[in-house]
Coordinates of C-alpha atoms in Angstrom, one line a residue:
M862 CA 136.5 88.7 106.4
S863 CA 137.0 87.4 109.9
G864 CA 137.6 83.7 110.3
T865 CA 137.5 81.0 107.6
W866 CA 134.3 80.1 105.8
S867 CA 134.4 76.5 107.0
G868 CA 134.2 77.7 110.6
E869 CA 131.9 80.2 112.4
P870 CA 133.4 83.6 111.9
A871 CA 133.8 85.8 114.9
A872 CA 131.1 88.4 115.3
P873 CA 132.3 92.0 114.9
T874 CA 133.7 93.4 118.1
D875 CA 131.3 96.4 118.1
A876 CA 128.2 94.3 117.2
D877 CA 125.1 94.9 119.3
P878 CA 124.6 91.8 121.5
R879 CA 120.9 92.3 121.1
R880 CA 121.0 92.4 117.3
W881 CA 119.2 89.1 116.9
W882 CA 116.3 90.3 119.0
G883 CA 116.4 93.5 117.0
L884 CA 116.0 91.3 113.9
V885 CA 112.8 89.9 115.3
V886 CA 111.4 93.5 115.7
I887 CA 112.4 94.4 112.1
A888 CA 110.9 91.2 110.8
L889 CA 107.7 91.8 112.8
A890 CA 107.2 95.0 110.9
Q891 CA 107.8 93.3 107.6
L892 CA 105.5 90.6 108.6
M893 CA 102.8 93.2 109.2
V894 CA 103.2 94.6 105.7
V895 CA 103.1 91.2 104.1
L896 CA 100.2 90.1 106.3
D897 CA 98.3 93.1 105.1
A898 CA 98.8 92.3 101.5
T899 CA 97.6 88.7 101.7
I900 CA 94.8 89.5 104.1
V901 CA 93.4 92.1 101.7
N902 CA 93.5 89.7 98.8
I903 CA 91.4 87.2 100.7
A904 CA 89.0 89.9 101.9
L905 CA 88.6 91.7 98.5
P906 CA 85.6 89.8 97.2
S907 CA 83.7 90.5 100.4
A908 CA 84.7 94.2 100.4
Q909 CA 83.7 94.5 96.8
R910 CA 80.2 93.2 97.5
D911 CA 79.9 95.3 100.7
L912 CA 81.0 98.6 99.1
G913 CA 79.6 98.1 95.6
M914 CA 82.9 98.2 93.6
S915 CA 83.0 97.4 89.9
D916 CA 85.3 94.7 88.5
G917 CA 87.3 97.4 86.8
N918 CA 87.7 99.5 90.0
R919 CA 88.4 96.6 92.5
Q920 CA 92.1 96.5 91.5
W921 CA 92.5 99.9 93.2
V922 CA 92.3 98.3 96.6
I923 CA 95.6 96.7 95.7
T924 CA 97.1 99.4 93.4
A925 CA 96.3 102.4 95.6
Y926 CA 98.5 100.8 98.2
T927 CA 101.3 99.5 96.0
L928 CA 101.4 102.7 93.9
A929 CA 101.8 105.0 96.9
F930 CA 104.2 102.5 98.5
G931 CA 106.4 102.2 95.4
G932 CA 106.1 105.8 94.3
L933 CA 107.3 107.2 97.6
L934 CA 109.8 104.5 98.7
L935 CA 112.8 106.4 97.4
L936 CA 111.6 109.5 99.4
G937 CA 111.2 107.2 102.4
G938 CA 114.8 105.9 101.9
R939 CA 116.1 109.5 101.9
V940 CA 114.0 110.4 104.9
A941 CA 115.6 107.4 106.7
D942 CA 119.1 108.7 105.8
L943 CA 118.2 112.2 106.8
V944 CA 116.4 111.8 110.2
G945 CA 117.7 108.3 111.2
R946 CA 116.5 104.8 110.4
K947 CA 115.0 104.0 113.8
R948 CA 113.0 107.2 114.0
T949 CA 111.7 106.7 110.5
F950 CA 110.8 103.1 111.3
V951 CA 108.7 104.1 114.3
I952 CA 106.9 106.9 112.4
G953 CA 106.1 104.4 109.7
L954 CA 104.7 101.9 112.2
I955 CA 102.4 104.5 113.9
G956 CA 101.1 105.9 110.6
F957 CA 100.5 102.5 109.1
A958 CA 98.4 101.5 112.1
A959 CA 96.3 104.8 111.9
A960 CA 95.7 104.2 108.2
S961 CA 94.6 100.7 108.8
A962 CA 92.1 101.9 111.4
L963 CA 90.7 104.4 108.8
G964 CA 90.5 101.6 106.1
G965 CA 88.6 99.3 108.5
A966 CA 86.0 102.0 109.0
A967 CA 85.6 102.8 105.3
A968 CA 82.0 103.5 104.2
T969 CA 82.7 104.0 100.5
P970 CA 85.1 102.6 97.9
A971 CA 86.8 106.0 97.7
M972 CA 87.4 106.0 101.4
L973 CA 88.9 102.5 101.3
F974 CA 91.1 103.4 98.3
G975 CA 92.3 106.5 100.2
A976 CA 93.1 104.6 103.3
R977 CA 95.0 102.0 101.3
A978 CA 97.0 104.8 99.7
L979 CA 97.7 106.3 103.1
Q980 CA 98.9 102.8 104.2
G981 CA 101.3 102.9 101.3
V982 CA 102.6 106.3 102.2
F983 CA 103.6 105.1 105.7
A984 CA 104.8 101.7 104.4
A985 CA 107.2 103.8 102.2
L986 CA 108.8 105.1 105.4
L987 CA 108.7 101.7 107.2
A988 CA 110.1 99.3 104.6
P989 CA 113.4 101.0 103.6
S990 CA 114.3 101.9 107.2
A991 CA 113.6 98.3 108.2
L992 CA 115.7 96.8 105.4
S993 CA 118.6 99.3 105.9
L994 CA 118.6 98.6 109.7
L995 CA 118.9 94.9 108.8
S996 CA 121.6 95.6 106.2
T997 CA 123.8 97.8 108.5
T998 CA 123.2 95.7 111.6
F999 CA 124.5 92.5 110.0
S1000 CA 127.7 93.2 108.0
D1001 CA 129.6 90.0 108.6
P1002 CA 128.9 87.8 105.6
R1003 CA 127.9 84.6 107.5
E1004 CA 125.7 86.5 109.9
R1005 CA 124.2 88.5 107.0
A1006 CA 123.2 85.3 105.2
K1007 CA 121.5 84.0 108.4
A1008 CA 119.8 87.3 109.1
F1009 CA 118.4 87.6 105.6
G1010 CA 117.3 84.0 105.7
I1011 CA 115.4 84.5 109.0
Y1012 CA 114.0 87.8 107.7
G1013 CA 112.7 86.1 104.6
T1014 CA 111.3 83.2 106.6
L1015 CA 109.3 85.5 108.9
A1016 CA 108.1 87.6 106.0
A1017 CA 106.9 84.5 104.2
S1018 CA 105.3 83.4 107.4
G1019 CA 103.4 86.6 107.3
A1020 CA 101.9 85.6 103.9
A1021 CA 100.8 82.2 105.4
A1022 CA 99.3 84.0 108.5
G1023 CA 97.6 86.5 106.2
F1024 CA 95.9 83.8 104.2
I1025 CA 94.6 82.0 107.4
V1026 CA 93.9 85.1 109.5
G1027 CA 92.2 86.8 106.5
G1028 CA 90.0 83.8 105.9
V1029 CA 89.0 83.5 109.6
L1030 CA 88.4 87.2 110.1
T1031 CA 86.4 87.5 106.8
E1032 CA 84.3 84.4 107.4
Y1033 CA 83.6 84.8 111.1
L1034 CA 83.7 88.6 111.6
N1035 CA 84.0 90.7 108.4
W1036 CA 86.5 92.0 106.0
R1037 CA 87.1 95.2 108.1
W1038 CA 88.9 93.3 110.7
C1039 CA 91.5 92.3 108.1
L1040 CA 92.7 96.0 108.4
Y1041 CA 92.2 96.4 112.1
V1042 CA 94.4 93.5 112.8
N1043 CA 97.5 95.5 111.8
I1044 CA 97.1 97.7 114.9
P1045 CA 98.4 95.2 117.6
F1046 CA 101.3 94.3 115.3
A1047 CA 102.3 97.9 115.0
V1048 CA 102.1 98.5 118.8
A1049 CA 104.3 95.5 119.5
A1050 CA 106.9 96.6 116.9
V1051 CA 107.0 100.2 118.2
I1052 CA 107.7 98.9 121.8
G1053 CA 110.4 96.6 120.5
A1054 CA 112.0 99.3 118.4
Y1055 CA 112.4 101.6 121.4
T1056 CA 113.9 98.9 123.6
L1057 CA 116.0 96.8 121.2
L1058 CA 117.1 98.8 118.1
R1059 CA 120.0 101.2 117.9
D1060 CA 121.0 103.3 115.0
R1061 CA 123.6 105.9 113.9
P1062 CA 122.3 109.5 113.8
G1063 CA 120.9 110.7 110.5
H1064 CA 123.0 112.5 108.0
G1065 CA 122.2 116.2 108.7
D1066 CA 123.6 117.2 105.3
A1067 CA 121.1 115.1 103.4
R1068 CA 118.4 116.9 101.6
L1069 CA 115.0 115.8 100.2
D1070 CA 114.7 116.0 96.4
V1071 CA 111.2 117.4 96.0
P1072 CA 111.2 117.8 92.2
G1073 CA 112.4 114.2 91.9
V1074 CA 109.5 113.0 94.1
L1075 CA 107.0 115.0 92.0
L1076 CA 108.4 113.8 88.6
G1077 CA 109.0 110.1 89.6
C1078 CA 105.7 109.6 91.5
G1079 CA 103.7 111.6 89.0
G1080 CA 105.1 109.4 86.1
L1081 CA 104.3 106.2 88.0
V1082 CA 100.7 107.3 88.8
A1083 CA 100.1 108.2 85.2
L1084 CA 101.5 104.9 84.0
V1085 CA 99.4 102.7 86.4
Y1086 CA 96.3 104.9 85.9
G1087 CA 96.7 104.4 82.1
F1088 CA 96.7 100.6 82.5
G1089 CA 93.7 100.8 84.8
E1090 CA 91.7 103.0 82.3
A1091 CA 92.6 100.8 79.3
Q1092 CA 89.9 98.2 80.1
P1093 CA 86.8 100.4 80.3
R1094 CA 88.0 102.9 77.6
G1095 CA 90.1 100.8 75.3
W1096 CA 93.8 100.9 74.5
S1097 CA 93.4 103.5 71.8
D1098 CA 91.3 105.9 73.8
P1099 CA 92.8 109.5 73.8
L1100 CA 92.9 109.7 77.6
V1101 CA 94.7 106.4 77.9
L1102 CA 97.2 107.4 75.2
A1103 CA 97.7 110.8 76.9
L1104 CA 98.3 109.1 80.3
F1105 CA 101.0 106.9 78.8
A1106 CA 102.6 109.9 77.0
V1107 CA 102.6 111.9 80.3
A1108 CA 104.2 108.9 82.1
V1109 CA 107.0 108.6 79.5
V1110 CA 107.7 112.4 79.7
L1111 CA 107.7 112.6 83.5
L1112 CA 109.8 109.5 84.0
A1113 CA 112.3 110.7 81.4
A1114 CA 112.4 114.1 83.1
F1115 CA 113.0 112.3 86.4
V1116 CA 116.0 110.5 85.1
W1117 CA 117.4 113.7 83.6
W1118 CA 116.8 115.6 86.8
Q1119 CA 118.7 112.9 88.8
T1120 CA 121.8 113.6 86.9
R1121 CA 121.6 117.3 87.9
A1122 CA 120.0 117.4 91.3
P1123 CA 122.4 118.5 94.1
M1124 CA 121.0 115.7 96.4
P1125 CA 119.3 113.3 94.0
L1126 CA 116.4 111.1 95.1
L1127 CA 118.0 108.1 93.3
P1128 CA 121.8 108.5 92.9
L1129 CA 122.2 106.9 89.5
H1130 CA 125.5 105.2 90.5
I1131 CA 123.4 102.9 92.7
I1132 CA 121.6 101.4 89.7
R1133 CA 124.6 101.6 87.3
D1134 CA 126.0 98.5 89.2
R1135 CA 125.1 95.7 86.9
N1136 CA 124.2 93.2 89.6
R1137 CA 122.1 95.6 91.5
A1138 CA 120.2 96.7 88.4
G1139 CA 119.7 93.1 87.3
C1140 CA 118.3 92.2 90.7
M1141 CA 115.8 95.1 90.7
V1142 CA 114.6 94.4 87.2
T1143 CA 114.2 90.7 88.0
M1144 CA 112.2 91.6 91.1
M1145 CA 109.9 93.9 89.3
L1146 CA 109.1 91.4 86.5
A1147 CA 108.6 88.5 89.0
V1148 CA 106.2 90.5 91.1
I1149 CA 104.1 91.6 88.1
G1150 CA 103.2 88.0 87.6
M1151 CA 102.8 87.1 91.3
F1152 CA 100.4 90.0 92.2
G1153 CA 98.2 89.2 89.3
M1154 CA 98.1 85.5 90.3
F1155 CA 97.0 86.4 93.8
L1156 CA 94.2 88.5 92.6
F1157 CA 92.9 86.0 90.0
M1158 CA 93.2 82.9 92.2
T1159 CA 91.4 84.6 95.1
Y1160 CA 88.4 85.3 92.8
Y1161 CA 88.7 82.0 91.1
L1162 CA 88.5 80.0 94.3
Q1163 CA 85.8 82.1 96.0
V1164 CA 83.6 83.1 93.0
V1165 CA 84.1 80.2 90.5
L1166 CA 84.7 77.3 92.8
A1167 CA 82.6 78.7 95.6
Y1168 CA 85.2 78.3 98.3
S1169 CA 84.7 80.1 101.6
P1170 CA 87.2 82.8 102.6
L1171 CA 88.8 80.4 105.1
M1172 CA 89.0 77.6 102.6
T1173 CA 90.6 80.0 100.1
G1174 CA 93.2 81.0 102.7
L1175 CA 94.0 77.3 103.4
A1176 CA 94.3 76.6 99.6
F1177 CA 97.2 79.1 99.4
L1178 CA 99.1 77.5 102.3
P1179 CA 101.1 75.0 100.2
M1180 CA 102.4 77.9 98.1
T1181 CA 103.6 79.6 101.3
A1182 CA 105.2 76.4 102.5
S1183 CA 107.1 76.1 99.3
I1184 CA 108.2 79.7 99.5
L1185 CA 109.7 79.0 102.9
T1186 CA 111.4 75.8 101.6
G1187 CA 112.9 77.6 98.6
S1188 CA 114.1 80.6 100.7
T1189 CA 115.4 78.9 103.9
Q1190 CA 116.3 75.3 102.9
I1191 CA 117.7 76.0 99.4
S1192 CA 118.6 79.7 98.8
A1193 CA 120.0 80.4 102.3
R1194 CA 122.1 77.3 102.2
L1195 CA 123.4 77.6 98.6
L1196 CA 123.9 81.4 98.3
P1197 CA 127.2 81.3 100.2
R1198 CA 128.5 78.8 97.7
V1199 CA 127.0 79.6 94.3
G1200 CA 126.4 82.9 92.4
P1201 CA 122.9 84.4 92.9
R1202 CA 121.8 83.9 89.3
M1203 CA 122.3 80.1 89.8
L1204 CA 119.3 80.4 92.1
M1205 CA 117.3 83.2 90.5
V1206 CA 117.2 81.8 86.9
P1207 CA 115.9 78.3 88.0
G1208 CA 113.5 80.1 90.4
M1209 CA 111.9 82.2 87.7
L1210 CA 111.7 79.2 85.3
L1211 CA 109.9 77.2 88.0
A1212 CA 107.5 80.0 88.7
S1213 CA 106.8 80.5 85.0
G1214 CA 106.1 76.7 84.8
G1215 CA 103.6 77.0 87.6
M1216 CA 101.9 79.8 85.8
V1217 CA 101.6 77.7 82.6
I1218 CA 99.9 74.9 84.6
L1219 CA 97.4 77.5 85.9
T1220 CA 96.5 78.4 82.3
Q1221 CA 94.8 75.0 81.9
M1222 CA 92.2 75.6 84.7
T1223 CA 88.5 75.5 83.8
V1224 CA 85.3 76.3 85.7
D1225 CA 85.4 72.9 87.4
S1226 CA 89.1 72.2 87.9
A1227 CA 90.1 69.9 90.7
Y1228 CA 92.3 71.7 93.3
A1229 CA 94.5 68.7 94.2
S1230 CA 95.4 67.7 90.7
E1231 CA 95.3 71.0 88.7
I1232 CA 95.8 73.9 91.1
L1233 CA 98.0 72.6 93.9
P1234 CA 101.0 71.6 91.7
A1235 CA 101.0 75.0 90.1
L1236 CA 101.0 76.8 93.5
I1237 CA 103.8 74.6 94.8
L1238 CA 106.0 75.3 91.8
M1239 CA 105.4 79.0 91.9
G1240 CA 106.1 79.2 95.6
L1241 CA 109.4 77.3 95.3
G1242 CA 110.4 79.5 92.4
M1243 CA 109.7 82.7 94.3
G1244 CA 111.5 81.4 97.4
L1245 CA 114.6 80.6 95.3
T1246 CA 114.5 84.1 93.7
F1247 CA 113.6 86.6 96.4
M1248 CA 116.3 85.8 99.0
P1249 CA 119.3 86.3 96.7
V1250 CA 117.7 89.3 95.1
F1251 CA 117.4 91.2 98.5
S1252 CA 120.8 90.0 99.7
T1253 CA 122.7 90.9 96.5
A1254 CA 121.0 94.2 95.8
T1255 CA 121.8 95.6 99.3
A1256 CA 125.3 94.3 99.7
G1257 CA 128.3 96.6 99.6
V1258 CA 126.5 99.9 99.8
A1259 CA 128.0 103.0 101.3
P1260 CA 126.3 103.7 104.7
R1261 CA 124.9 107.1 103.6
D1262 CA 123.1 105.4 100.7
S1263 CA 121.9 102.3 102.5
G1264 CA 118.4 103.8 103.0
V1265 CA 117.8 104.8 99.4
T1266 CA 119.3 101.5 98.1
S1267 CA 116.9 99.5 100.3
A1268 CA 114.1 101.7 99.1
T1269 CA 115.0 101.1 95.5
V1270 CA 114.8 97.4 95.9
N1271 CA 111.4 97.7 97.5
T1272 CA 110.3 100.2 94.8
S1273 CA 111.0 97.6 92.1
Q1274 CA 108.8 95.2 94.0
Q1275 CA 105.9 97.6 94.6
I1276 CA 105.9 99.2 91.2
G1277 CA 105.9 95.7 89.7
G1278 CA 102.9 94.9 91.9
S1279 CA 101.1 98.1 90.7
I1280 CA 101.8 97.6 87.0
G1281 CA 101.0 93.9 87.2
T1282 CA 97.7 94.3 89.0
A1283 CA 96.5 97.1 86.8
L1284 CA 97.8 95.5 83.5
L1285 CA 96.7 91.9 84.2
N1286 CA 93.3 92.9 85.6
T1287 CA 92.7 95.0 82.5
I1288 CA 93.6 92.1 80.2
A1289 CA 91.5 89.7 82.2
T1290 CA 88.4 91.8 82.4
G1291 CA 88.6 92.9 78.8
T1292 CA 89.1 89.3 77.5
S1293 CA 86.3 88.1 79.7
A1294 CA 83.9 90.7 78.3
S1295 CA 84.8 89.8 74.8
Y1296 CA 84.3 86.1 75.4
I1297 CA 80.9 86.5 77.1
A1298 CA 79.7 88.8 74.3
S1299 CA 80.7 86.3 71.5
H1300 CA 79.5 83.2 73.3
L1301 CA 76.2 84.3 74.9
T1302 CA 73.9 83.0 72.2
D1303 CA 71.6 81.1 74.5
P1304 CA 70.1 83.2 77.3
T1305 CA 69.4 80.0 79.4
R1306 CA 73.2 79.4 79.6
R1307 CA 74.0 82.9 80.7
A1308 CA 75.4 81.9 84.2
Q1309 CA 77.6 79.2 82.7
V1310 CA 78.9 81.4 79.9
V1311 CA 79.7 84.1 82.4
R1312 CA 81.7 81.7 84.6
E1313 CA 83.5 80.4 81.5
G1314 CA 84.3 83.9 80.4
I1315 CA 85.7 84.9 83.8
V1316 CA 88.0 81.9 83.8
H1317 CA 89.0 82.5 80.2
G1318 CA 90.0 86.0 81.1
Y1319 CA 92.1 84.8 84.0
T1320 CA 93.9 82.2 81.9
V1321 CA 94.8 84.7 79.1
A1322 CA 96.2 87.1 81.7
I1323 CA 98.2 84.3 83.4
W1324 CA 99.7 83.4 80.0
V1325 CA 101.0 87.0 79.9
A1326 CA 102.3 86.6 83.4
A1327 CA 104.1 83.4 82.5
G1328 CA 105.9 85.2 79.7
I1329 CA 106.9 88.0 81.9
M1330 CA 108.5 85.6 84.4
L1331 CA 110.4 84.0 81.5
L1332 CA 111.7 87.4 80.7
A1333 CA 112.7 87.8 84.4
A1334 CA 114.8 84.6 84.1
L1335 CA 116.5 85.9 81.0
V1336 CA 117.3 89.2 82.8
A1337 CA 118.7 87.4 85.8
G1338 CA 120.9 85.2 83.6
L1339 CA 122.4 88.0 81.6
M1340 CA 122.7 90.8 84.1
V1341 CA 123.4 89.2 87.6
T1342 CA 127.0 88.1 87.3
A1343 CA 128.0 88.4 91.0
K1344 CA 130.0 85.5 92.5
A1345 CA 129.0 83.7 95.7
P1346 CA 129.4 86.1 98.7
K1347 CA 132.4 84.3 100.1
H1348 CA 134.3 85.3 97.0
D1349 CA 133.2 88.9 97.1
A1350 CA 134.4 91.8 99.2
P1351 CA 133.0 92.0 102.7
A1352 CA 129.5 93.3 102.8
D1353 CA 130.4 96.4 104.7
D1354 CA 132.9 97.6 102.1
P1355 CA 131.2 100.7 100.6
V1356 CA 130.5 101.0 96.9
P1357 CA 132.9 103.7 95.6
E1358 CA 131.3 107.0 95.0
P1359 CA 131.5 108.1 91.4
V1360 CA 134.2 110.7 90.6
A1361 CA 132.7 114.0 89.8

């Protein structure tokens, strides 16, 4: 490692002098993806009314995207390694913009679900190439910490912008503009990529593992679809049980095939590393709770408390501010000096505590005293957790595996979002229906009982999310044993390839 930690280390002699501007381009693309997620959450109640979606099907606006994204991320990582990260990055940007235009023009729920899935396909090309470009551009430990801190800040800023822009567009135009807005971001990022980013050529000897794609993605689709069908059909329905059984078989076959494939989609030595595996499991569990919270709180604020879309966006801003604080003012400053789990465990405990506070909400809760403290705690916890997860999981990877490693980190995030949205929405809607059926004894109180039932369903699902986040804290504490980066090998030292 060049220089001493107390001073500013010299930048690598072959470092691109435009690398910090390149970081802005990479972060802009990530900002677009994050912006899209929060905008869609704010716009979902309006889109549901406009297109006539059921409560059971509305979650597919979220899960169609996250499932395609997560299911194809490993393939996207390998494509980045094969054809080059910069080229894959640009293809992802152009495709994402086109899919956004299609979604904005959707005339039916199926058309919107399809467009969201197509967004996920191109995001699966975009995200791993962006993160691997970042990881390989900044290999000096001190610069790496700064770069990931800035990247996290701009990504979190995208969440803030998404809440506000989504509220403004939905309230003063309509929900369709929440998808159209991705187009100018993509155009700016494509121009920046061509002028500012540089990359090594792709590995011509890399090959795409098509059987691995079919087995892995098929297993994930069956799993999430099973969770989605459990609410209308029941957990013991033959179709639901069959979907879960197919998921187990396909995912087991995927793992088996990865040990035998000549060019595996997911080289298992990547996840055999204890710290990397711990980071990925922690990420998946954390996002299960976070995605469910976004869905429920959006509907709670707009449907139960009758907030406008703009007011709903503003209500989420304190959470975004606390994510920024946790990521940039705490994690980025402490990670060079403490082990990552010293940030991840407290982060997940804070987020779980915020969830527990939300379980106390009622049909007439006061935002300032009952909702705001929970959002601040959750944001602070997520900020503490995500920055060390991304930095630790992508450190010390051989260059030829940087794309697939970055994809694996993002896969854990998106699959967590898919499972969390489907599972928690199923729990919430099922519990709400049971509550309403058992409490609706006086027809004159129907509207009040329905509102109480909706909130009861949300709180039950949030209790489950709080428990999952406690499990994330336990996983981080037991599995992530890495020391502070200043005590580790330089970030550009490759992970040794396993001996055949």
